[in-house]
mmCIF file of C-alpha atoms and ligand atoms in Angstrom:
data_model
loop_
_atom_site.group_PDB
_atom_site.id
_atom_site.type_symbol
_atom_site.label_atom_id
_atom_site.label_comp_id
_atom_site.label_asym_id
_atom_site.label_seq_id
_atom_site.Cartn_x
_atom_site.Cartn_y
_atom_site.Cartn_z
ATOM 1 C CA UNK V 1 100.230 75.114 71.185
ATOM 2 C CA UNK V 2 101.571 78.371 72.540
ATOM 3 C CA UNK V 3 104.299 80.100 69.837
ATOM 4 C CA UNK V 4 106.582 80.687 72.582
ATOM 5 C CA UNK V 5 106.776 78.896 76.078
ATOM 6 C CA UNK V 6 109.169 79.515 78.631
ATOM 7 C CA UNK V 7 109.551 77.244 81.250
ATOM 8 C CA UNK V 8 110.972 77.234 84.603
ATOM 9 C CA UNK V 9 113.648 79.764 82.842
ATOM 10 C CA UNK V 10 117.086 80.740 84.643
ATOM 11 C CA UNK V 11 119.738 83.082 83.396
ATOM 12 C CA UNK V 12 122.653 84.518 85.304
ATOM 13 C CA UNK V 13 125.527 86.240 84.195
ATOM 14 C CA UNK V 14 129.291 86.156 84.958
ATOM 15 C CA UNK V 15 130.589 89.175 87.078
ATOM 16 C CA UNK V 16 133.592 89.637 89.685
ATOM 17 C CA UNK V 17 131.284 88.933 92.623
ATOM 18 C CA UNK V 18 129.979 85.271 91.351
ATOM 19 C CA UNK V 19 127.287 84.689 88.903
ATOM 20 C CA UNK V 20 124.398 87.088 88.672
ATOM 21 C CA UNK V 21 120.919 86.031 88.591
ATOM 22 C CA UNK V 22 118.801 88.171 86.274
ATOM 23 C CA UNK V 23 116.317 85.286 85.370
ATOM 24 C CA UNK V 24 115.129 83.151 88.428
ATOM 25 C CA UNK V 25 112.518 80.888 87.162
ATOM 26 C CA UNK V 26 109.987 82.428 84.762
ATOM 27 C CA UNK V 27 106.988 80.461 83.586
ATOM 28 C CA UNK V 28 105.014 82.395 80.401
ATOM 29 C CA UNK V 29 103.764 81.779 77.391
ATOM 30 C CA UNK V 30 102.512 84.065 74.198
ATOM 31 C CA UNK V 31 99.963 82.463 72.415
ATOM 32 C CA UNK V 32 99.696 82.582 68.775
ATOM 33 C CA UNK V 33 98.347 85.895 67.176
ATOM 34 C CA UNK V 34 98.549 87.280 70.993
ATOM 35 C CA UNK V 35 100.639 90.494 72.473
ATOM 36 C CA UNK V 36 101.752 89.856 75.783
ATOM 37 C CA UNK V 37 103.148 92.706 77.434
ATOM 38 C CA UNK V 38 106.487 92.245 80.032
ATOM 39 C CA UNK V 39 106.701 94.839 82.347
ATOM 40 C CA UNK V 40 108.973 95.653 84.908
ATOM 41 C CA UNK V 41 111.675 98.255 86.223
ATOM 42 C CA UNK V 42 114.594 98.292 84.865
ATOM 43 C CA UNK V 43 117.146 95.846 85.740
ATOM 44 C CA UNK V 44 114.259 92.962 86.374
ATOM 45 C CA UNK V 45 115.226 90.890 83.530
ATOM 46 C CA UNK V 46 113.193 91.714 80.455
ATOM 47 C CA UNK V 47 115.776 92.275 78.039
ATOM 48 C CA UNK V 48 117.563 88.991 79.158
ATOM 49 C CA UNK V 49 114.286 87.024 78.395
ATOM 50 C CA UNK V 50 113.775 88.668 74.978
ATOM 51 C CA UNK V 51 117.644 87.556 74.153
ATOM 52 C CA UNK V 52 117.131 84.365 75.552
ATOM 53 C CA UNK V 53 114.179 83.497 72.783
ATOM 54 C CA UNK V 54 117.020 84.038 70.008
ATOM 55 C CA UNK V 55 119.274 82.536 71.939
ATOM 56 C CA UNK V 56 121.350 85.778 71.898
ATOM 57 C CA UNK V 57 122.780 85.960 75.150
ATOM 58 C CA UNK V 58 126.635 86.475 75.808
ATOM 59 C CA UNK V 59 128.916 83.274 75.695
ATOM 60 C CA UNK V 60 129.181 83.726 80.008
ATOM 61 C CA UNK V 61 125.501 83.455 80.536
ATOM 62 C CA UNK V 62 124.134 80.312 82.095
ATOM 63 C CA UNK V 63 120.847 79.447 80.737
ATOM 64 C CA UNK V 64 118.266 76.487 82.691
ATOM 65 C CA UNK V 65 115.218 75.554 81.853
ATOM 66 C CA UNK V 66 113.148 75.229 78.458
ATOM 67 C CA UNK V 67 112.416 78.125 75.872
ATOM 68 C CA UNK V 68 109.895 76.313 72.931
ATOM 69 C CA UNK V 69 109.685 78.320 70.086
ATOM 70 C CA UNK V 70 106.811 76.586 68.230
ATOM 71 C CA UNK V 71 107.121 73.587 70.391
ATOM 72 C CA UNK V 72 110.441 73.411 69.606
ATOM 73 C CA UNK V 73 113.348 74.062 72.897
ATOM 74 C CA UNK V 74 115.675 76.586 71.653
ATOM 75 C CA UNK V 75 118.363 76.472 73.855
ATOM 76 C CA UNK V 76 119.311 72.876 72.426
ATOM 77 C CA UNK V 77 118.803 73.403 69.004
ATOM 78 C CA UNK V 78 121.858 73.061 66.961
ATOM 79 C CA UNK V 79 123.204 75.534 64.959
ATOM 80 C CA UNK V 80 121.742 75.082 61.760
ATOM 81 C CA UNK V 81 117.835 75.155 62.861
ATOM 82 C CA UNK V 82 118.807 78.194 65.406
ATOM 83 C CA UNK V 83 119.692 80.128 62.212
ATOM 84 C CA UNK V 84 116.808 78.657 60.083
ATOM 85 C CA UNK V 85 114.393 79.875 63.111
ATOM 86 C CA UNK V 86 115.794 83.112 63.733
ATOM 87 C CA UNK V 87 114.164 86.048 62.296
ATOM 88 C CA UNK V 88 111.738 83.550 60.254
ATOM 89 C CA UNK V 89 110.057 82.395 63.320
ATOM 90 C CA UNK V 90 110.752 84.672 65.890
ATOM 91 C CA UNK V 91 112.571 88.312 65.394
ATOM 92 C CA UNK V 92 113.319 91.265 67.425
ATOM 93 C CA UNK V 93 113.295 94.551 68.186
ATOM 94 C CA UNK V 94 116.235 94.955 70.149
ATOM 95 C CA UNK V 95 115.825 97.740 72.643
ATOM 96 C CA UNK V 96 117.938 101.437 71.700
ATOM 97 C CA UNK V 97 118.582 99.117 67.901
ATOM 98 C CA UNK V 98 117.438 102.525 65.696
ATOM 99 C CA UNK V 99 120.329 104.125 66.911
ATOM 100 C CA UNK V 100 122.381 101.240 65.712
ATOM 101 C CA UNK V 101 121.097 101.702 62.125
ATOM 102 C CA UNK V 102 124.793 101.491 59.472
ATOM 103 C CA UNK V 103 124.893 105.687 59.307
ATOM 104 C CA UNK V 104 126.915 104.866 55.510
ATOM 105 C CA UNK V 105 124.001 102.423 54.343
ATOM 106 C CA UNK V 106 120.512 103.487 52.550
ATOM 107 C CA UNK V 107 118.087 101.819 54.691
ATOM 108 C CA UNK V 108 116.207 99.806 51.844
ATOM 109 C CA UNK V 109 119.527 98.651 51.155
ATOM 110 C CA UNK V 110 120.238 97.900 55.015
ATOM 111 C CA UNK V 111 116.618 95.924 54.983
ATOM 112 C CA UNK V 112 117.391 94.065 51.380
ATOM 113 C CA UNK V 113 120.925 92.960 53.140
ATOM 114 C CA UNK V 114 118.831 91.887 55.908
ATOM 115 C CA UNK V 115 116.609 89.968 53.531
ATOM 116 C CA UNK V 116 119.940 88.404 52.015
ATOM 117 C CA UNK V 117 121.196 87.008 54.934
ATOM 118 C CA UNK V 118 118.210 85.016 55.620
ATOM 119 C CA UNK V 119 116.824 83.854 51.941
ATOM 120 C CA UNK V 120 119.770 82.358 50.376
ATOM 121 C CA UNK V 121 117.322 82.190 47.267
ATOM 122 C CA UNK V 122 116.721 85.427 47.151
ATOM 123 C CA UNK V 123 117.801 87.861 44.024
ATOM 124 C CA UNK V 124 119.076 91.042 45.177
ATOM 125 C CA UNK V 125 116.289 92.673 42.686
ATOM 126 C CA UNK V 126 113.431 90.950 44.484
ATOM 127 C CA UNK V 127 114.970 91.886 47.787
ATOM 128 C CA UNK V 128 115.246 95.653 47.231
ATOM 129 C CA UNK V 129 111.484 94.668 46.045
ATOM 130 C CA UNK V 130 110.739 93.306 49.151
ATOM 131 C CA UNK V 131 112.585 96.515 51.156
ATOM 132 C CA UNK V 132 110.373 98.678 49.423
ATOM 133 C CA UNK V 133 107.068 96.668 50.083
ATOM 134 C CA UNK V 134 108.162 96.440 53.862
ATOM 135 C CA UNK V 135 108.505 100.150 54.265
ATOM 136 C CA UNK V 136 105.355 100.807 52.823
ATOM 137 C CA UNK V 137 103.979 98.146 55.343
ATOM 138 C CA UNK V 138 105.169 100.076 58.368
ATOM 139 C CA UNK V 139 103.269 102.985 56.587
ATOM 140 C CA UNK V 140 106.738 105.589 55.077
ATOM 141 C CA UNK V 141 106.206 105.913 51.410
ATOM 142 C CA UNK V 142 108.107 103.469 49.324
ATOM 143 C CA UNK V 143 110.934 106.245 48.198
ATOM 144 C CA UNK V 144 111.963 106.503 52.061
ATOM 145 C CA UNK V 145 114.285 103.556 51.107
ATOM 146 C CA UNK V 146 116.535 105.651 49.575
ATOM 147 C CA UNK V 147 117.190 107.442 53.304
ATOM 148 C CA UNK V 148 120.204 107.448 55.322
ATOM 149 C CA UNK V 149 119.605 106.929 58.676
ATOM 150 C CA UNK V 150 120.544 110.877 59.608
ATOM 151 C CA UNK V 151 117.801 111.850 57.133
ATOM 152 C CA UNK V 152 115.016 110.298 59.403
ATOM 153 C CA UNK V 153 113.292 111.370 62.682
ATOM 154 C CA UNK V 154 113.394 108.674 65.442
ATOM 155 C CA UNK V 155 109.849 107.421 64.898
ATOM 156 C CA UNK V 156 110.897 106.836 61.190
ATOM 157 C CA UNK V 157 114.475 104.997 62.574
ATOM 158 C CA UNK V 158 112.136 102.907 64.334
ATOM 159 C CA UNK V 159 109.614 102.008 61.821
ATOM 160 C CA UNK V 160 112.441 100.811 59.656
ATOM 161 C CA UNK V 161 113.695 98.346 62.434
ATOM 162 C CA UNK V 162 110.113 97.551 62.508
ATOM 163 C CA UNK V 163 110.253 96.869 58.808
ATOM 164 C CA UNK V 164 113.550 94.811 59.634
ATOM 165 C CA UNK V 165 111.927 92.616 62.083
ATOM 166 C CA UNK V 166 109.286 91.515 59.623
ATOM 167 C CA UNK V 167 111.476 90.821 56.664
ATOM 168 C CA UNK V 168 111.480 87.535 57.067
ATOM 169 C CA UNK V 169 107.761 86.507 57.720
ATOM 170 C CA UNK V 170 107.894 85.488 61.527
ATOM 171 C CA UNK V 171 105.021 84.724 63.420
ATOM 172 C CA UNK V 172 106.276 86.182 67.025
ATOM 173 C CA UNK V 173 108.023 89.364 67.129
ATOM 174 C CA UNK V 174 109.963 90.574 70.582
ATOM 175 C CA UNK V 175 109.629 94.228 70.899
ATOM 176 C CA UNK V 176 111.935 95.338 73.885
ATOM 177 C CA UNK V 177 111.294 98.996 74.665
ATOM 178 C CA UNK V 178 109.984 99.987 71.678
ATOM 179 C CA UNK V 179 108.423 103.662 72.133
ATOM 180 C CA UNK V 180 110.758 104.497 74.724
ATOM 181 C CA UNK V 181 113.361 106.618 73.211
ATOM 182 C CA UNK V 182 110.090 108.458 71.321
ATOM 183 C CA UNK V 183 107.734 111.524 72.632
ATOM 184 C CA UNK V 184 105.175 110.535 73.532
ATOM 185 C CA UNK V 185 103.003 111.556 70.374
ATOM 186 C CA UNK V 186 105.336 109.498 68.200
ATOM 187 C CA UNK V 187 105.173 106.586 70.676
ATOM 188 C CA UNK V 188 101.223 106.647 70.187
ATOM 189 C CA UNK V 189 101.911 106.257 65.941
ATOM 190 C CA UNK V 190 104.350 103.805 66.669
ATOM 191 C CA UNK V 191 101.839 101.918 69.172
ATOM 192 C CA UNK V 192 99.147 102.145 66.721
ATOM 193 C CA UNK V 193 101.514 100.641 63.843
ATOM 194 C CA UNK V 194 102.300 97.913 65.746
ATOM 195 C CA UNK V 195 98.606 97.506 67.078
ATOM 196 C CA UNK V 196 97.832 97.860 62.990
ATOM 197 C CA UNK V 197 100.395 94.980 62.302
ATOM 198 C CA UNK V 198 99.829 92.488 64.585
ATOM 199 C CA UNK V 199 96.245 92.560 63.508
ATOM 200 C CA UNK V 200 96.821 92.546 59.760
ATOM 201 C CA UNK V 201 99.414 89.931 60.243
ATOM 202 C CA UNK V 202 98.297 87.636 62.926
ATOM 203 C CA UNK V 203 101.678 88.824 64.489
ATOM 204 C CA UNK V 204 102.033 86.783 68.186
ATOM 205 C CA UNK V 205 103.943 90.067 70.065
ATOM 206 C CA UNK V 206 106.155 90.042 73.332
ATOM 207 C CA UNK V 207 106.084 94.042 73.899
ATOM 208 C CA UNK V 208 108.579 94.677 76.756
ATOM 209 C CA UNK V 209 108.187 97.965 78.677
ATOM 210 C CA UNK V 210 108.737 99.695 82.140
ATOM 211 C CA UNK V 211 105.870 101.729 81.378
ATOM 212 C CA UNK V 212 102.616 99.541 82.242
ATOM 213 C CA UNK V 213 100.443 102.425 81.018
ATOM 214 C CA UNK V 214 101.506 101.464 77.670
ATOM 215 C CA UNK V 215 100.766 98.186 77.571
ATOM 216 C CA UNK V 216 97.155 99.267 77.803
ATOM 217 C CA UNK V 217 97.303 100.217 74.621
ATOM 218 C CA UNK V 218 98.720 97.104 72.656
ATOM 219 C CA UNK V 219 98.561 93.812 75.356
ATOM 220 C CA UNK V 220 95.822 91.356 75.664
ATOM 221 C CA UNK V 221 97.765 89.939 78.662
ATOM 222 C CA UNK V 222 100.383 91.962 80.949
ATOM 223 C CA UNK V 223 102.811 89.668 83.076
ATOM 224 C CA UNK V 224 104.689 91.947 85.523
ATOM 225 C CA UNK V 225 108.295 91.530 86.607
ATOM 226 C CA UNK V 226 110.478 91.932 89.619
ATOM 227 C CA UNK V 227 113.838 90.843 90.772
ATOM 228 C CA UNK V 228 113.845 88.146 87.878
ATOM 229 C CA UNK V 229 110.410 86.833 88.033
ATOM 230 C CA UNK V 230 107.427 86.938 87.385
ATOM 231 C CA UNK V 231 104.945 88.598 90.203
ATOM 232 C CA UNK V 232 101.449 88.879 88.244
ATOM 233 C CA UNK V 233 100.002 87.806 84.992
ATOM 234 C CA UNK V 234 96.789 88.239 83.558
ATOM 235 C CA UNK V 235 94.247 90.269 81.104
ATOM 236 C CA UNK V 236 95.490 94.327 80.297
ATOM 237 C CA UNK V 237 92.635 95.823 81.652
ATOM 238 C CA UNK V 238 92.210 93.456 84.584
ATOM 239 C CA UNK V 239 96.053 93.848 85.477
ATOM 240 C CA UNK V 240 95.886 97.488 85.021
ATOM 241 C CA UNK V 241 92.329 98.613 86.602
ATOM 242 C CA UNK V 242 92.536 95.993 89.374
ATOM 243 C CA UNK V 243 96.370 94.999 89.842
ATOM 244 C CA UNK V 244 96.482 91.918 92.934
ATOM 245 C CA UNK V 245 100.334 92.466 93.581
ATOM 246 C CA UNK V 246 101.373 95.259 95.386
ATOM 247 C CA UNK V 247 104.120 95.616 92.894
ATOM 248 C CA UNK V 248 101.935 95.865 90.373
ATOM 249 C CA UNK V 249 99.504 98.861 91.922
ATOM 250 C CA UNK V 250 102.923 100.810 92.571
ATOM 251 C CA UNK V 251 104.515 100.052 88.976
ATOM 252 C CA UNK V 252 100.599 101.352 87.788
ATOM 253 C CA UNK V 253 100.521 104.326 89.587
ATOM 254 C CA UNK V 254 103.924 105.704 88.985
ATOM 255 C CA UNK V 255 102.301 106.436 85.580
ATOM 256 C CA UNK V 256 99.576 108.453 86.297
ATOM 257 C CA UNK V 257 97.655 109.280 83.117
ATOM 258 C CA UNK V 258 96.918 112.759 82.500
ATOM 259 C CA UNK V 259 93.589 113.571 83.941
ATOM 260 C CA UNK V 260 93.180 110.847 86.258
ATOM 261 C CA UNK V 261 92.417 112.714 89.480
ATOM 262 C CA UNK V 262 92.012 109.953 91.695
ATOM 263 C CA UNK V 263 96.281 109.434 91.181
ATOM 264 C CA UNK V 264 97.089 112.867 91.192
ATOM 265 C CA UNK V 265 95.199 112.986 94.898
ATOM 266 C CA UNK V 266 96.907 110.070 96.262
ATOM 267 C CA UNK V 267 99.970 109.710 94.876
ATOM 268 C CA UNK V 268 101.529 106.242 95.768
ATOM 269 C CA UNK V 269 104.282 105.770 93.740
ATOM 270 C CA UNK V 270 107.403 103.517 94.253
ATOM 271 C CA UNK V 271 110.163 104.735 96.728
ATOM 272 C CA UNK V 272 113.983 103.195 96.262
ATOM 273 C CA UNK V 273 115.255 101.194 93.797
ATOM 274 C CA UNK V 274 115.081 97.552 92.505
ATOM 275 C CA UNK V 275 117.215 95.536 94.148
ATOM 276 C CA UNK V 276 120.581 94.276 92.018
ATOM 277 C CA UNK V 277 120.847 90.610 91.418
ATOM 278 C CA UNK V 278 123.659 89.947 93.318
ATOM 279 C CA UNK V 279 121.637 91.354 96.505
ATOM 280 C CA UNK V 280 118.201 89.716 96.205
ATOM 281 C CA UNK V 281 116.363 90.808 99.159
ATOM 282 C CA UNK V 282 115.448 87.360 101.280
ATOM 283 C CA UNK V 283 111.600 85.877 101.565
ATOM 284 C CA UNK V 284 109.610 88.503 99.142
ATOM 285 C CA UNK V 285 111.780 89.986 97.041
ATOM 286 C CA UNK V 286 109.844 93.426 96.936
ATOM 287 C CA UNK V 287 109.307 93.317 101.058
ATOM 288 C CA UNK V 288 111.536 96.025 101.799
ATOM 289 C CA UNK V 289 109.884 98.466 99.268
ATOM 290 C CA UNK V 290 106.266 97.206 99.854
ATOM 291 C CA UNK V 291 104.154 99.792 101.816
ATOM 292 C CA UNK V 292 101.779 96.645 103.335
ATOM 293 C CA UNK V 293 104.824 93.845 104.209
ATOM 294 C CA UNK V 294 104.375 91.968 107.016
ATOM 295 C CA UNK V 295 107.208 90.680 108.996
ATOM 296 C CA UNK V 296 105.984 87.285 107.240
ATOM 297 C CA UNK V 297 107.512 88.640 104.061
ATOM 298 C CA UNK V 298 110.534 88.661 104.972
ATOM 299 C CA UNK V 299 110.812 85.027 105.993
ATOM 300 C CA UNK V 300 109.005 83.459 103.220
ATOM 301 C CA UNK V 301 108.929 83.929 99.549
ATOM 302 C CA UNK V 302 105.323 83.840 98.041
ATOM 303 C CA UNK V 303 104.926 81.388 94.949
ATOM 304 C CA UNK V 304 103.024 82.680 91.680
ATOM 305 C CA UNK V 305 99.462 81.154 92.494
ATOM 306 C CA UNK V 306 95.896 81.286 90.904
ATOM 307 C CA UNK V 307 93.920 84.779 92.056
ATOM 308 C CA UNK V 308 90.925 84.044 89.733
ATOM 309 C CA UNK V 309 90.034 83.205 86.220
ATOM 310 C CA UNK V 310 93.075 83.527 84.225
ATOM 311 C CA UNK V 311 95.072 85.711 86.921
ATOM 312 C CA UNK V 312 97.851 85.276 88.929
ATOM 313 C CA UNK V 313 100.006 86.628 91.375
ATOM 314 C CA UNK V 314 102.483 85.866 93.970
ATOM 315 C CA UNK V 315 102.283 87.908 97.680
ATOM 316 C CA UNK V 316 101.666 86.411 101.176
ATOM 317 C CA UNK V 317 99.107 89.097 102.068
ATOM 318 C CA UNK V 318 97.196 87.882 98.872
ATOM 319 C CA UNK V 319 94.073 87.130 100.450
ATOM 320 C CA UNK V 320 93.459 90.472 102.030
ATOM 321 C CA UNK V 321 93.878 91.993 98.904
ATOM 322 C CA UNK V 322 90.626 89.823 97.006
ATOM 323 C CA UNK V 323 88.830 90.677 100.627
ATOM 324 C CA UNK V 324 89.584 94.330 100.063
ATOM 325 C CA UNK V 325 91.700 94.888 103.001
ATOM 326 C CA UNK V 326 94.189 96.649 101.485
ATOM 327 C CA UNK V 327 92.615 98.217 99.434
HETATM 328 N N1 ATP M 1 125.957 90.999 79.735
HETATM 329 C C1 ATP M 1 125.698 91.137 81.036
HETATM 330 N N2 ATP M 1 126.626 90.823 81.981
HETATM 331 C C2 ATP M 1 126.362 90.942 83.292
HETATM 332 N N3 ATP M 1 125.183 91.374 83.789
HETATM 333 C C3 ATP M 1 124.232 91.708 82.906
HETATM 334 C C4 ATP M 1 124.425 91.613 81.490
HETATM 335 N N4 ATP M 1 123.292 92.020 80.865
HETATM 336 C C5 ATP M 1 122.432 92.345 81.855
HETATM 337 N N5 ATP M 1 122.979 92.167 83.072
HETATM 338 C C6 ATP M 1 122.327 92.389 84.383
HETATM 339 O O1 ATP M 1 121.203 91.549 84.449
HETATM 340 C C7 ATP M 1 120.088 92.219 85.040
HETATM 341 C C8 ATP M 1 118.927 92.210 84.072
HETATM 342 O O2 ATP M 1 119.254 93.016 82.942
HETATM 343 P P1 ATP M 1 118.255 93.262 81.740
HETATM 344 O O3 ATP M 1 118.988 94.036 80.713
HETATM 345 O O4 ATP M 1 117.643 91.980 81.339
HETATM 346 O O5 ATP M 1 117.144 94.161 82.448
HETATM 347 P P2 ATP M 1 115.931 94.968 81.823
HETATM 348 O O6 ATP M 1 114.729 94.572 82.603
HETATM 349 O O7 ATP M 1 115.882 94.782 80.354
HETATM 350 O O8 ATP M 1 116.294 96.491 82.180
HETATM 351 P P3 ATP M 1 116.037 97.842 81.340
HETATM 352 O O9 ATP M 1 114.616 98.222 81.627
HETATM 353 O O10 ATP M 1 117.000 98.813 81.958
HETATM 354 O O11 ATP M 1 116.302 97.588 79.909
HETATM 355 C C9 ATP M 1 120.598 93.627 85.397
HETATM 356 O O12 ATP M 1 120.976 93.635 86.742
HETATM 357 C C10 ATP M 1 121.806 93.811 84.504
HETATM 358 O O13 ATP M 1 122.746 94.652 85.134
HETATM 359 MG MG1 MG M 2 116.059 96.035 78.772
#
C-alpha cells in the first residue's frame, strides 16, 4: 500500500467571482520510501495538494475526493486521529516557512516546543535532547540550537525546518518549494541533505517545485502539473530526457542547464502565462500556449492515459509524439 494516495482529488476556493478551482481531479500516489517530485508553474495547484494531505486548507475550501494517508482517508478523519497523524505520519515543509521561524525563540527551543506539542509524554529535558540530536541530523553542529533565527544564513533557516519536519518520526514528508528561496549552491547542500535523509530514513518524499531540473536530482518519479491536474507522470530521467506532454518539454527547457548546447541553440521555452482558475481555457487546458495544438484541442480535453511502461500523459496529438512527429 502506497503511504499517500490521492484520488480523484478536487479543491476550489471561495473568491468574489464564484468558487475557484485550483485542484480538478488529481490521481497520484507516493509510495513508501519513494520521492515523487510535483512540478508545475506557479498557480497550478501544488501547494493546495501539499495542504490538502494535512488537511490544512482554509475553512472556505471545498475538498472532493479521497486523500489516504496510510490507507487511511484524511479528509474524514475526526479530529482526534487528524492530530495523532499529523506531523507523526506525514509533515511538511511549508513553502517560504524559514522566514516564519519565532525571531524571539532559540531554535532548539522552537524544535523542543515543536516536539511538545506532539509527545504529550515527553520531558522537556529529553526534548531539548531530541532538538539537539535533530540538528545534528540535518548536519549543523549540535550548539547551533542555541541560534536565533537572525544568527543563521537561509540554508541553515531551512535545515532547521527540515529538522522540524522530522521531529516527530513521520514516514512521508511534503517539501513544497524547498530550495527555492536558496542560491543555487546552497540549494545543491540542501538537495543533497534531503537526498541523504530520505535514504538514511526510508523517508517517502513529495518534493514540490516549478523547477523540473531539480527534481532530477532528488525524484524517482516526476508527475507534472497544469491548470489543476495532472498532465504527465512517470520515472525522473524518463520524464526529463524524453518528456511525452508538450507541457512537459516546455516546463524542461525553460531550465536549460548550464552547458547544454543543444537548449541554448534552440531555445523553446514557454510564452504567456498559466491560465487563472477562474478562466480555464476550454478542451486542453494548455492549447492556447502549446506550439503543436490542433484545432482538435480546443474542442476536446485529453484524459491522462498509459504512454508506456509506467508513463503517462494526457494530449490529443499523443500519438505523433511516440511516432516522432513532433519531435
Ligand atoms: N486561500 C486561497 N483563496 C483563494 N484562492 C487561493 C487560495 N490559495 C491559493 N489560491 C489559488 O489557487 C490556485 C493554486 O494555488 P497554489 O498555491 O496551490 O499554487 P502553487 O502551484 O503552489 O503556486 P506557487 O508555485 O506560486 O507556489 C492559484 O490560482 C491561487 O491563486
Ligand atoms: Mg506553492
Amino acid at each position: 500500500m502506497s503511504i499517500l494516495e490521492l484520488k480523484d482529488l478536487r479543491i476550489s476556493y471561495a473568491s468574489s467571482e464564484g468558487r475557484l478551482p485550483a485542484v480538478r481531479g488529481v490521481d497520484l500516489h507516493v509510495d513508501r520510501g519513494e520521492v515523487l517530485g510535483l512540478a508545475g508553474e506557479s498557480g497550478c495547484g501544488k501547494s493546495t495538494i501539499a495542504a490538502s494531505v494535512l488537511r490544512l486548507l482554509p475553512k472556505d475550501a471545498e475538498i472532493d475526493g479521497e486523500v489516504l494517508l496510510d490507507g487511511e482517508d484524511v479528509l474524514t478523519m475526526g479530529w482526534t486521529r487528524l492530530r495523532a497523524v499529523r506531523w507523526s505520519k506525514a509533515s511538511i515543509i511549508f513553502q517560504g516557512a524559514m522566514h516564519g521561524l519565532n525571531p524571539v525563540k532559540r531554535v532548539g527551543d522552537q524544535i523542543a516546543q515543536a516536539i511538545l506539542i506532539h509527545d504529550e509524554s515527553a520531558s522537556k529535558e529529553s526534548a531539548a535532547r531530541q532538538a539537539r540530536e535533530l540538528i545534528e541530523q540535518v548536519k549543523l553542529p549540535a550548539r547551533r540550537a542555541r541560534a536565533y533565527p537572525h544568527e543563521l544564513s537561509g540554508g541553515q533557516k531551512q535545515r532547521i525546518m527540515i529538522a522540524m519536519a522530522l521531529a516527530c518520526g513521520p514516514e512521508l514528508v511534503i517539501a513544497d518549494e524547498p530550495t527555492t528561496a536558496l542560491d543555487v549552491m546552497v540549494q545543491a547542500q540542501i538537495l543533497d541533505l534531503l537526498k541523504g535523509l530520505q535514504s538514511e530514513l526510508g523517508l517517502a518524499t513529495l518534493f514540490i517545485t516549478h523547477d523540473l531540473s531539480v527534481l532530477t536530482e532528488v525524484a524517482d518519479r516526476i508527475a507534472v502539473m497544469y491548470a489543476g491536474k495532472i498532465v504527465e507522470e512517470g520515472p525522473a530521467k524518463q520524464v526529463f530526457d524524453k518528456p511525452k506532454h508538450p507541457y512537459t518539454r516546455a516546463l524542461g527547457s525553460a531550465f536549460p542547464e548550464i552547458g547544454d548546447w543543444s537548449y541554448r541553440m534552440s531555445p523553446v521555452g514557454l510564452a504567456g502565462d498559466p491560465p487563472h482558475p477562474n478562466d480555464i481555457p476550454s478542451g486542453c487546458a494548455f492549447h492556447p500556449r502549446c506550439p503543436v495544438a490542433t484545432a482538435e484541442c480546443a474542442d476536446h480535453e485529453p484524459r491522462l492515459e498509459s504512454v508506456g511502461p509506467a508513463r503517462s500523459a494526457s494530449c490529443l496529438l499523443l500519438e505523433p509524439v511516440q511516432n516522432g512527429q513532433m519531435a
